[in-house]
Short mmCIF file of C-alpha atoms and ligand atoms in Angstrom, two decimals:
data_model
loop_
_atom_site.label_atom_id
_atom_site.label_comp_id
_atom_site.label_asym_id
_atom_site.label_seq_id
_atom_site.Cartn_x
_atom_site.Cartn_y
_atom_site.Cartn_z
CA UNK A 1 -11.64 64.01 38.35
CA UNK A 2 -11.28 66.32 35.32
CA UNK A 3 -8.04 65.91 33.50
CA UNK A 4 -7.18 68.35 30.31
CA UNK A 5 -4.35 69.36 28.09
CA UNK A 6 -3.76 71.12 24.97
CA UNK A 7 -1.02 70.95 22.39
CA UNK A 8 -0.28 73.69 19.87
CA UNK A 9 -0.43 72.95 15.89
CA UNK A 10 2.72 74.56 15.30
CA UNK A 11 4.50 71.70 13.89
CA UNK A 12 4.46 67.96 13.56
CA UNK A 13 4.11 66.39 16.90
CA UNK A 14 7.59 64.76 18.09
CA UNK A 15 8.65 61.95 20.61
CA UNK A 16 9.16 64.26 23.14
CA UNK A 17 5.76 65.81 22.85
CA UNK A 18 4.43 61.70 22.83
CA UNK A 19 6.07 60.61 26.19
CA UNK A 20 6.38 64.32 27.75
CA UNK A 21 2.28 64.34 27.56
CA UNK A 22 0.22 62.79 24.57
CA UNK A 23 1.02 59.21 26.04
CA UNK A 24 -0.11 59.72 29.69
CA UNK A 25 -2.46 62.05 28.38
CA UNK A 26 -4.72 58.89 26.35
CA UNK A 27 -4.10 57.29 29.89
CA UNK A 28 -6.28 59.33 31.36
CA UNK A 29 -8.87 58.74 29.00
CA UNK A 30 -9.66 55.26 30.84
CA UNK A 31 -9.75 56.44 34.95
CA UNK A 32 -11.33 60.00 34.26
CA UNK A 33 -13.21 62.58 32.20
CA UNK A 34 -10.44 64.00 29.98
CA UNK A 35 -10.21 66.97 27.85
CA UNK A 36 -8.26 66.75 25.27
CA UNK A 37 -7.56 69.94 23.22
CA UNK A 38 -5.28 71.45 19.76
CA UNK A 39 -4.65 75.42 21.05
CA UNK A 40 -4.69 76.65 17.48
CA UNK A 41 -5.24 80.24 18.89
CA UNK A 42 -1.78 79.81 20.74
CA UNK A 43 -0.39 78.77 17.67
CA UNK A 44 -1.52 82.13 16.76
CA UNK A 45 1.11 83.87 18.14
CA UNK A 46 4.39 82.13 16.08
CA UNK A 47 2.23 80.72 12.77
CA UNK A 48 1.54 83.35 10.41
CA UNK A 49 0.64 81.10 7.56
CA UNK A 50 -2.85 80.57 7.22
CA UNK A 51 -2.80 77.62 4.94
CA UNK A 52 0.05 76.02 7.33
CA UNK A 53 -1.76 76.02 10.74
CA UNK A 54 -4.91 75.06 8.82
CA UNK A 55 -2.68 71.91 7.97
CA UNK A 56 -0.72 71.55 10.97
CA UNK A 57 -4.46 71.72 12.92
CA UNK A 58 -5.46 68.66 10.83
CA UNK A 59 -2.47 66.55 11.64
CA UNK A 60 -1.99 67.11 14.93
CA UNK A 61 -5.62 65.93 15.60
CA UNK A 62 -5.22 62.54 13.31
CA UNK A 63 -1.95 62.11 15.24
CA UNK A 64 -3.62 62.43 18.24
CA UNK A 65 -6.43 59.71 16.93
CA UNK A 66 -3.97 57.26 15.43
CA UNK A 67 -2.05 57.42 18.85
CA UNK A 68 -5.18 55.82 20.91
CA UNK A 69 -7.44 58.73 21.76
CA UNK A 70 -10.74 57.79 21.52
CA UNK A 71 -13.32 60.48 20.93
CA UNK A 72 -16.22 58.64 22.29
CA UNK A 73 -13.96 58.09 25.70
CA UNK A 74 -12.74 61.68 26.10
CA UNK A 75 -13.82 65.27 24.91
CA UNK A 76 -11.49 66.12 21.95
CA UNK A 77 -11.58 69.10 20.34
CA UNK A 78 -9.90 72.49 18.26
CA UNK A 79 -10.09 75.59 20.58
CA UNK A 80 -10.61 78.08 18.40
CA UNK A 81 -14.22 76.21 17.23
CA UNK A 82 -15.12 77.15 21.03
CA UNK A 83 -15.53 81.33 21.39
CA UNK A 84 -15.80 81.00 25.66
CA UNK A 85 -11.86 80.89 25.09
CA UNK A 86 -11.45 83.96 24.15
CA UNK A 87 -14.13 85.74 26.03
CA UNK A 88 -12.69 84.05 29.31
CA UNK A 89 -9.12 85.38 28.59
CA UNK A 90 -10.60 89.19 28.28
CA UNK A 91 -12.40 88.57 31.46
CA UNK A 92 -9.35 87.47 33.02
CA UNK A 93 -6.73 89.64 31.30
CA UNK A 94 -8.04 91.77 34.61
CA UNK A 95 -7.26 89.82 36.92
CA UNK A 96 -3.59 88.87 35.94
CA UNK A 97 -0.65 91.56 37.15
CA UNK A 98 1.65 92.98 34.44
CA UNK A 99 4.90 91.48 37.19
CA UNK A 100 3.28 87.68 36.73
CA UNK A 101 3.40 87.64 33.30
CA UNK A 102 6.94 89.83 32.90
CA UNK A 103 8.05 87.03 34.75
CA UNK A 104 7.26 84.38 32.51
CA UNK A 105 10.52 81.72 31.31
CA UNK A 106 8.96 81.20 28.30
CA UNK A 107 7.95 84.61 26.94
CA UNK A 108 11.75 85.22 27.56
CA UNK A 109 12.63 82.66 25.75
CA UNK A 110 11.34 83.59 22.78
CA UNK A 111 11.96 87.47 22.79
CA UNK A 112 15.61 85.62 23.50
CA UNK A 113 15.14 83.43 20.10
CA UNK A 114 14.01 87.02 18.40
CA UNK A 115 10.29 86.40 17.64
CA UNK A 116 8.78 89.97 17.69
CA UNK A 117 7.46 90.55 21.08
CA UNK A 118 3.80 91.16 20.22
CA UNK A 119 1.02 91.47 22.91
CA UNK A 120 0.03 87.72 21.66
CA UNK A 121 2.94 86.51 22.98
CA UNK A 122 3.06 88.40 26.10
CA UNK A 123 -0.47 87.08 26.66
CA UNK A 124 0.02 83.82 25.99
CA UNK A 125 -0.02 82.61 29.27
CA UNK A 126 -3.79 84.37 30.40
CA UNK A 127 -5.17 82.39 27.20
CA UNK A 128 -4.15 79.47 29.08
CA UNK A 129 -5.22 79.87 31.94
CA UNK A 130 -8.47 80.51 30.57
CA UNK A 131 -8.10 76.99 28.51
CA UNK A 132 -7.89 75.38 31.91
CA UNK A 133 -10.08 77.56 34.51
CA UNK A 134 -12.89 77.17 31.86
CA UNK A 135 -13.38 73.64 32.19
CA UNK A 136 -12.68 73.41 35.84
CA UNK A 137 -9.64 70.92 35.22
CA UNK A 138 -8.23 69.14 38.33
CA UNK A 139 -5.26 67.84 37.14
CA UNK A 140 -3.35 68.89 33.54
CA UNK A 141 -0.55 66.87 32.72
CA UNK A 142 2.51 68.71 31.08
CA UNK A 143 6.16 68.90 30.62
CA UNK A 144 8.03 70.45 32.51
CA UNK A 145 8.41 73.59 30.46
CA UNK A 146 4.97 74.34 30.98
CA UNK A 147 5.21 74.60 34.98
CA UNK A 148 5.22 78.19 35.22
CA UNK A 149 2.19 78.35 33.11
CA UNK A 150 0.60 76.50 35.44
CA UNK A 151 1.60 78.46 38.11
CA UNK A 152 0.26 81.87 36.40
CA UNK A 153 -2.99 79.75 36.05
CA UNK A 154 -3.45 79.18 39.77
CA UNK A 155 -2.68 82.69 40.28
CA UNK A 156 -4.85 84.18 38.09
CA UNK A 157 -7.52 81.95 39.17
CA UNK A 158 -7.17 82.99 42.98
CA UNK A 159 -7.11 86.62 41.85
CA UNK A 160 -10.25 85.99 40.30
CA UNK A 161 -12.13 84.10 43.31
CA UNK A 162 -10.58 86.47 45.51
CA UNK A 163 -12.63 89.79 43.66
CA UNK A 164 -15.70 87.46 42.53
CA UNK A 165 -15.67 84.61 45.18
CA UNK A 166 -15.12 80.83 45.07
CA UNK A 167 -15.42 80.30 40.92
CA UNK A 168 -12.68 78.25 39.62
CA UNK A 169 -10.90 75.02 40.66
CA UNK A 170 -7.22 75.66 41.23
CA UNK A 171 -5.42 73.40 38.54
CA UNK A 172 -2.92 70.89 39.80
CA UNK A 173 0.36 70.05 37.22
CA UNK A 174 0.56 66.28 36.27
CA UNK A 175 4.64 65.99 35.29
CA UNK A 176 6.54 62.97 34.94
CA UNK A 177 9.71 63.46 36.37
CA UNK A 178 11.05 60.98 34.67
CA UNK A 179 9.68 62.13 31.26
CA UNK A 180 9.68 66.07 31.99
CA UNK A 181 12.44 66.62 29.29
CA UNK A 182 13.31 64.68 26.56
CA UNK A 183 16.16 65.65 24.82
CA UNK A 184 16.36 66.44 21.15
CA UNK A 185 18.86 65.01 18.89
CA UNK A 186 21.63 67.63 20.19
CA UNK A 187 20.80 67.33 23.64
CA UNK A 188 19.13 70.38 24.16
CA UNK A 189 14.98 69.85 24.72
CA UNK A 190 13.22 68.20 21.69
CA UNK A 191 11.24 71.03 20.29
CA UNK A 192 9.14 71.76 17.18
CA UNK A 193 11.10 75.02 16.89
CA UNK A 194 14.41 74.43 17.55
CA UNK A 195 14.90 72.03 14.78
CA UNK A 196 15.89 68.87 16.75
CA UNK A 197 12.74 66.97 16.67
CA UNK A 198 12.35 63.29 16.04
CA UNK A 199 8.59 63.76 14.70
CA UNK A 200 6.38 60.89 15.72
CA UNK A 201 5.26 60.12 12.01
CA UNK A 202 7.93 59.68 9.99
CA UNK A 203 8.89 57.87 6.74
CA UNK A 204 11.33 55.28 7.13
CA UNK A 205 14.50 57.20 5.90
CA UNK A 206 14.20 60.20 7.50
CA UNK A 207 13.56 58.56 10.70
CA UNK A 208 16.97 56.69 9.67
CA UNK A 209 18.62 60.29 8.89
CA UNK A 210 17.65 61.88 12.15
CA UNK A 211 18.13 58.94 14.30
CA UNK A 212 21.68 58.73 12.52
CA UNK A 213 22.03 62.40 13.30
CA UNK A 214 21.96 62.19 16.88
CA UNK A 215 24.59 64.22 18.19
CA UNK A 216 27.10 61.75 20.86
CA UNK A 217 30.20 62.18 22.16
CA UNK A 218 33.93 61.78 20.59
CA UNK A 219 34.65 58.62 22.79
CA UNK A 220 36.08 55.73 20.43
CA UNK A 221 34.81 51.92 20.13
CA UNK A 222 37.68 51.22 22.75
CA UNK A 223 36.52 53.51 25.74
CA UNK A 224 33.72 53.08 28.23
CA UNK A 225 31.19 55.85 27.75
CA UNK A 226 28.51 57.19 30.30
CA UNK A 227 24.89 56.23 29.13
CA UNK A 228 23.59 59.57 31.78
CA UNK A 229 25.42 62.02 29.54
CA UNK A 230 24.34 60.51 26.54
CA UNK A 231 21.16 61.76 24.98
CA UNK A 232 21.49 58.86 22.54
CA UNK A 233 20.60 56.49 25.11
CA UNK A 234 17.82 59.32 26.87
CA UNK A 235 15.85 58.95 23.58
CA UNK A 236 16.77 54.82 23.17
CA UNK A 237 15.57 54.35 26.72
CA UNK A 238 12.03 55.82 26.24
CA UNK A 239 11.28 52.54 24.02
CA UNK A 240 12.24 49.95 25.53
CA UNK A 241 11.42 47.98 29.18
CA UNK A 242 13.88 48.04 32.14
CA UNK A 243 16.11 45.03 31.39
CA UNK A 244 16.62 46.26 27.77
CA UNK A 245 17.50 49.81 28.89
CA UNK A 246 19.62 47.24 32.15
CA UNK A 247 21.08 45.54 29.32
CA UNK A 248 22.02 48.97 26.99
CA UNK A 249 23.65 50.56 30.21
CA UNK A 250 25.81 47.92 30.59
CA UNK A 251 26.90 47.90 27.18
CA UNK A 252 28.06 51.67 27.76
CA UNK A 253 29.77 50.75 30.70
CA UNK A 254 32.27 47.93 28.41
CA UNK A 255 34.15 49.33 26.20
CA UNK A 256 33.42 47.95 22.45
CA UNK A 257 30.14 49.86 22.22
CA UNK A 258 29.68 51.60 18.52
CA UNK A 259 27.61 54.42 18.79
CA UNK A 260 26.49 54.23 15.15
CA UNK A 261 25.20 50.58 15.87
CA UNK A 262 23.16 51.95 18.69
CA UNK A 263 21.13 54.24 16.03
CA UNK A 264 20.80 51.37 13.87
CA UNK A 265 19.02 49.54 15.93
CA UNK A 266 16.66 52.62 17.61
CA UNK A 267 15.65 53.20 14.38
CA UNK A 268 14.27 49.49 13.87
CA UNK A 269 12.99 50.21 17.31
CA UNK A 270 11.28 53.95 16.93
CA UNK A 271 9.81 51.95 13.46
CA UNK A 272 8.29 49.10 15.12
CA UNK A 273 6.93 51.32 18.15
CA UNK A 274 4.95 52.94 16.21
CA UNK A 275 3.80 50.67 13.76
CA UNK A 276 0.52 49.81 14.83
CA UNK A 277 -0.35 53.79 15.24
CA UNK A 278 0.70 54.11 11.31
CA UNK A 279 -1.87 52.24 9.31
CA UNK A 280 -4.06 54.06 11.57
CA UNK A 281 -2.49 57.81 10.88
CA UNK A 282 -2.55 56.66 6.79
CA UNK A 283 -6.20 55.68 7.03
CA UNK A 284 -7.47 59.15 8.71
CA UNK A 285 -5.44 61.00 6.21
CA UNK A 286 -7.37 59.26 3.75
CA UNK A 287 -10.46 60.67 5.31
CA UNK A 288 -10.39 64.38 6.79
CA UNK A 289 -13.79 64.79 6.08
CA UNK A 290 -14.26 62.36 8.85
CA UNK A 291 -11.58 63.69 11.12
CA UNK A 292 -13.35 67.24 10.75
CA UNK A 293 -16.25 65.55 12.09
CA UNK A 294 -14.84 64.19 14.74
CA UNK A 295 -13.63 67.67 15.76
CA UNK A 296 -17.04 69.11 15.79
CA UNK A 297 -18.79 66.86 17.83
CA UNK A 298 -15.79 67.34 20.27
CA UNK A 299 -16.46 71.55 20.19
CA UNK A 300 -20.03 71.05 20.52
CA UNK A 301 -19.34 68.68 23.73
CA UNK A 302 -16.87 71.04 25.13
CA UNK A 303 -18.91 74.24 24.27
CA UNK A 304 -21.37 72.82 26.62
CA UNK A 305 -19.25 72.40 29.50
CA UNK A 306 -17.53 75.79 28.70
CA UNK A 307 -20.63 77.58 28.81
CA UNK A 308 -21.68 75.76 32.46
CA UNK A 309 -18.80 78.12 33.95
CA UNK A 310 -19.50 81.20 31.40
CA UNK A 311 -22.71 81.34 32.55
CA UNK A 312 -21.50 81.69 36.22
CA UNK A 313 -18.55 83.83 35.33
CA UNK A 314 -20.93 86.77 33.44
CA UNK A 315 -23.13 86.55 35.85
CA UNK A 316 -20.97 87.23 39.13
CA UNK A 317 -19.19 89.77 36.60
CA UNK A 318 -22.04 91.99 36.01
CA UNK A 319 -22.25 90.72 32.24
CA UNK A 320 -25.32 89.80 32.72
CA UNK A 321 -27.73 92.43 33.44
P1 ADP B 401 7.28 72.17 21.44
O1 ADP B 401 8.28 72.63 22.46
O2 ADP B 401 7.82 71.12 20.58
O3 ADP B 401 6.67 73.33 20.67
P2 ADP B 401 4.83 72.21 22.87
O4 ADP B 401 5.28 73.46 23.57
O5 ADP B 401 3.72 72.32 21.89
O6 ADP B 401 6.10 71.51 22.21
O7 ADP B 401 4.49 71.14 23.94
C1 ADP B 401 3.38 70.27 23.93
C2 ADP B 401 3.44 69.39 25.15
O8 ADP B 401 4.52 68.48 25.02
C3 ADP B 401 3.68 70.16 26.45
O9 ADP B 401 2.97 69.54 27.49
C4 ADP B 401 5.14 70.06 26.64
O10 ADP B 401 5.51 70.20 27.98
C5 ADP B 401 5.43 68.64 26.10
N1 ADP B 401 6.77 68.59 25.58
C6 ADP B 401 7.26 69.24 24.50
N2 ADP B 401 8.56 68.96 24.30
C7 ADP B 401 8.91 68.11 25.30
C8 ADP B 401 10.12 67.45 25.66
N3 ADP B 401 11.21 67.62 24.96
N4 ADP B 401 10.11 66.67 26.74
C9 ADP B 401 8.99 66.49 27.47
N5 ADP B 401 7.81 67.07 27.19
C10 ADP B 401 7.76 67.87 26.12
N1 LIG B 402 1.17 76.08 26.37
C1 LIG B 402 1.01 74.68 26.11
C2 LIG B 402 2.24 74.17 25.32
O1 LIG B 402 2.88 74.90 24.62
C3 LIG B 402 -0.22 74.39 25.31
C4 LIG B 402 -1.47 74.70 26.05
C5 LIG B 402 -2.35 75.71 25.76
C6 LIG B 402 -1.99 74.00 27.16
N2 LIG B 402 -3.40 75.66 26.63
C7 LIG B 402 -3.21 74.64 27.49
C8 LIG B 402 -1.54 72.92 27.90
C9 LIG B 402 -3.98 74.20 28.57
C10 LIG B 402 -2.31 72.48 28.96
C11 LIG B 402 -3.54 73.13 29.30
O2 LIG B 402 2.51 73.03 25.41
#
């Protein structure tokens, strides 16, 4: 079974990206043939600093590293160092209605959050679909937010086999319902852009300042407070085995519970989590060179696999004459 994902270098990579998808992502690297992939092309359409997505590209892959994926166990690569991308997307920018993509949550989400409505943005979705139908992915684990991209993938990809003929695998969503959406630390979605992020790598005090930040409810020491409205314990629960999270329900349910001695100890507990990842993260950082290299071998492995399907897809085309 193929399994692939992608992640966009538009900021530092957060909890909720780590147990939404990078964490069952690595999974995968063990029981299938994973593809593992940093969209930088996406990232195209909200990054308009060169210098920053050049950065942001190089961290999200040694984050990636340091958090267990293993390059000789997976394919692991940075899209834009693999051209069939982009040619795929043209091919199928004909094969996707105007309606499926007008319909798309996301694109309205973003006109909503006033980012200038380019054609990028509009397109976004056709790009990845191409991502996915060009390495004939089975199953491509996700949040939740990215369910309707999957759905425009599956539909463009039956468009396309309907006008060419049996060509692509229709892509199945992997999504933890459980772990769909992690909240942020104001209880909306974690997010790189909406500025509630606990980012994965963090020194010690800001980790302390944004776990201390967490946004709870007024309820004082002396009340009994409800641990399912509280996005303090949605984050706190993600670390910890079922008789700890048992044991921190129960605590809500007493009354005595400090809310501020809660965050004191997630932030010994977010530290420790992701200890043995951070020596790891510190010693790629001390070699890019090496992390570049890494990349390369990865777009030279996927290119290979890309251009299996190419060649099938300009051929039934007409491209090919
Ligand atoms: P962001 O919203 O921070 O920009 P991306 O859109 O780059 O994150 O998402 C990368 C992956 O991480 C996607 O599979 C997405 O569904 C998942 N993801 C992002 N934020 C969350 C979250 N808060 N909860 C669960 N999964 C998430
Ligand atoms: N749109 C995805 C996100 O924002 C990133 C992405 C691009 C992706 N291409 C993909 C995810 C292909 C899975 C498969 O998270």
């Amino acid at each position: 079974m193929r399994v692939l994902s992608g992640i966009q270098p538009s900021g530092s990579l957060h909890i909720g990206n780590f147990f939404g998808m990078m964490r069952s992502m690595i999974g995968w690297q063990e029981k299938s043939e994973l593809y593992c992939f940093i969209v930088n092309l996406h990232a195209l359409t909200t990054v308009t600093d060169g210098a920053l997505l050049a950065r942001n590209t190089m961290e999200a892959a040694m984050d990636f590293l340091a958090l267990g994926l293993d390059p000789g166990k997976s394919t692991f690569w940075v899209q834009g160092d693999v051209p069939e991308h982009a040619e795929l997307t043209w091919i199928l920018h004909n094969h996707t209605s105007m309606g499926l993509l007008e319909r798309s949550h996301s694109y309205k989400d973003k006109i909503a959050r006033n980012l200038t409505p380019s054609h990028g943005l509009f397109a976004y979705p056709v790009l990845m679909a191409a991502d996915i139908l060009l390495y004939q992915a089975n199953l491509v684990p996700v949040g939740r937010d990215q369910k309707q991209h999957l759905e425009i993938a599956r539909d463009i990809a039956g468009a396309f086999n309907h006008a060419y003929g049996e060509t692509f695998v229709l892509p199945e969503p992997g999504i933890d319902d459980d772990l769909a959406t992690i909240p942020g630390i104001d209880g909306q979605k974690m997010s790189k852009s909406y500025g509630n992020a606990i980012d994965i790598f963090l020194e010690k005090d800001e980790l302390a300042h944004r776990v201390m930040s967490i946004v709870t409810d007024a309820r004082a020491v002396s009340d009994v407070k409800d641990p399912d409205a509280c996005n303090l314990f949605g984050i706190y629960r993600l670390f910890v085995g079922p008789e700890d999270q048992a044991e921190l329900r129960e605590r809500y349910l007493r009354p005595g519970l400090k809310y501020s001695a809660v965050k004191k100890e997630l932030i010994e507990i977010i530290w420790d989590f992701f200890a043995p990842f951070r020596e790891r993260r510190h010693e790629l950082a001390r070699r890019p060179d090496t992390v570049r290299q890494i990349m390369a071998d990865g777009a030279v492995r996927a290119r290979k696999v890309a251009t299996i399907t190419m060649d099938i897809v300009r051929e039934k085309t007409g491209l090919i004459y």
